[in-house]
Amino acid sequence: MKIITIEEEAWQQLNSRINAIADYLKKQEDKSYDDLWINNHEVCQYLHISEKTLWRMRTKGEIAYSKIYGQYFYTIGAIKDMLNANAIQSSEEFVLELMAKGKSYVEKGRKLNTNKNNKNS
């Protein structure tokens, strides 16, 4: 095995070019499906929602769509845009509170199970 050494600056330039190529390829992959059209049924399956919920989203203008001969079609990009527009950023405080509630819930459940086991003994 041969060991090749290069100067730090050359390594940084090479590394930065590799990262730029990787970023470019990721962007190309992400957009490859954005223009793909899917129908009502496929959207409902993907989002785990009913057709009535999807209808409400259309009538409220929450999701972009096309209508052809009475059938509705959506792009993957439109679905991504709708999901991103409705994304809620959680604060660290909220996450810690949620974890505390979850821990409390688990502990209460364990106490209930312990009490049931003691009564049965």
mmCIF file of N, CA and C in Angstrom, residues 9 21 25 32 49 52 58 61 70 75-76 85 88 90 92 95 98 102 108-109 112-113 119:
data_model
loop_
_atom_site.group_PDB
_atom_site.id
_atom_site.type_symbol
_atom_site.label_atom_id
_atom_site.label_comp_id
_atom_site.label_asym_id
_atom_site.label_seq_id
_atom_site.Cartn_x
_atom_site.Cartn_y
_atom_site.Cartn_z
ATOM 1 N N GLU A 9 -3.663 22.803 2.461
ATOM 2 C CA GLU A 9 -4.474 23.682 1.614
ATOM 3 C C GLU A 9 -5.018 22.931 0.406
ATOM 4 N N ILE A 21 -19.676 18.826 -5.203
ATOM 5 C CA ILE A 21 -20.235 17.835 -6.128
ATOM 6 C C ILE A 21 -21.326 17.028 -5.428
ATOM 7 N N LEU A 25 -25.297 16.831 -6.515
ATOM 8 C CA LEU A 25 -25.986 15.572 -6.794
ATOM 9 C C LEU A 25 -27.216 15.394 -5.907
ATOM 10 N N SER A 32 -35.851 15.277 -8.717
ATOM 11 C CA SER A 32 -36.187 14.338 -9.780
ATOM 12 C C SER A 32 -37.650 13.901 -9.717
ATOM 13 N N ILE A 49 -54.528 10.303 4.794
ATOM 14 C CA ILE A 49 -55.709 11.137 5.009
ATOM 15 C C ILE A 49 -56.846 10.608 4.142
ATOM 16 N N LYS A 52 -62.007 13.112 1.716
ATOM 17 C CA LYS A 52 -62.721 14.306 2.166
ATOM 18 C C LYS A 52 -61.738 15.343 2.732
ATOM 19 N N ARG A 58 -57.990 21.160 -0.799
ATOM 20 C CA ARG A 58 -58.099 21.791 -2.122
ATOM 21 C C ARG A 58 -58.963 23.032 -2.056
ATOM 22 N N GLY A 61 -57.389 25.964 -0.575
ATOM 23 C CA GLY A 61 -56.206 26.435 -1.293
ATOM 24 C C GLY A 61 -54.906 26.049 -0.619
ATOM 25 N N GLY A 70 -62.521 15.719 -14.594
ATOM 26 C CA GLY A 70 -63.105 15.358 -13.309
ATOM 27 C C GLY A 70 -62.167 14.658 -12.343
ATOM 28 N N THR A 75 -48.639 17.360 -7.917
ATOM 29 C CA THR A 75 -47.223 17.024 -8.087
ATOM 30 C C THR A 75 -46.631 16.723 -6.718
ATOM 31 N N ILE A 76 -45.590 15.914 -6.714
ATOM 32 C CA ILE A 76 -44.871 15.632 -5.473
ATOM 33 C C ILE A 76 -44.337 16.945 -4.896
ATOM 34 N N ALA A 85 -44.874 24.202 4.308
ATOM 35 C CA ALA A 85 -45.585 25.415 4.726
ATOM 36 C C ALA A 85 -46.267 25.217 6.066
ATOM 37 N N ILE A 88 -44.145 22.789 11.782
ATOM 38 C CA ILE A 88 -44.075 23.543 13.032
ATOM 39 C C ILE A 88 -42.727 23.252 13.672
ATOM 40 N N SER A 90 -40.380 23.045 16.662
ATOM 41 C CA SER A 90 -40.515 22.887 18.106
ATOM 42 C C SER A 90 -39.329 23.523 18.812
ATOM 43 N N GLU A 92 -36.803 23.861 22.077
ATOM 44 C CA GLU A 92 -36.200 22.871 22.967
ATOM 45 C C GLU A 92 -37.020 22.739 24.241
ATOM 46 N N VAL A 95 -39.889 20.387 23.604
ATOM 47 C CA VAL A 95 -39.431 19.002 23.534
ATOM 48 C C VAL A 95 -39.157 18.466 24.931
ATOM 49 N N LEU A 98 -42.443 17.790 26.634
ATOM 50 C CA LEU A 98 -43.045 16.585 26.067
ATOM 51 C C LEU A 98 -42.375 15.332 26.631
ATOM 52 N N GLY A 102 -44.113 12.418 28.894
ATOM 53 C CA GLY A 102 -44.008 11.012 28.499
ATOM 54 C C GLY A 102 -43.458 10.161 29.629
ATOM 55 N N LYS A 108 -46.615 6.459 35.708
ATOM 56 C CA LYS A 108 -47.978 6.212 36.202
ATOM 57 C C LYS A 108 -48.454 4.842 35.759
ATOM 58 N N GLY A 109 -48.164 4.488 34.527
ATOM 59 C CA GLY A 109 -48.545 3.173 34.011
ATOM 60 C C GLY A 109 -47.886 2.055 34.795
ATOM 61 N N LEU A 112 -49.574 1.725 38.192
ATOM 62 C CA LEU A 112 -50.861 1.035 38.074
ATOM 63 C C LEU A 112 -50.651 -0.464 37.940
ATOM 64 N N ASN A 113 -49.703 -0.866 37.126
ATOM 65 C CA ASN A 113 -49.421 -2.292 36.953
ATOM 66 C C ASN A 113 -48.913 -2.917 38.247
ATOM 67 N N LYS A 119 -52.462 -6.493 44.308
ATOM 68 C CA LYS A 119 -53.821 -6.902 44.658
ATOM 69 C C LYS A 119 -54.068 -8.363 44.298
#
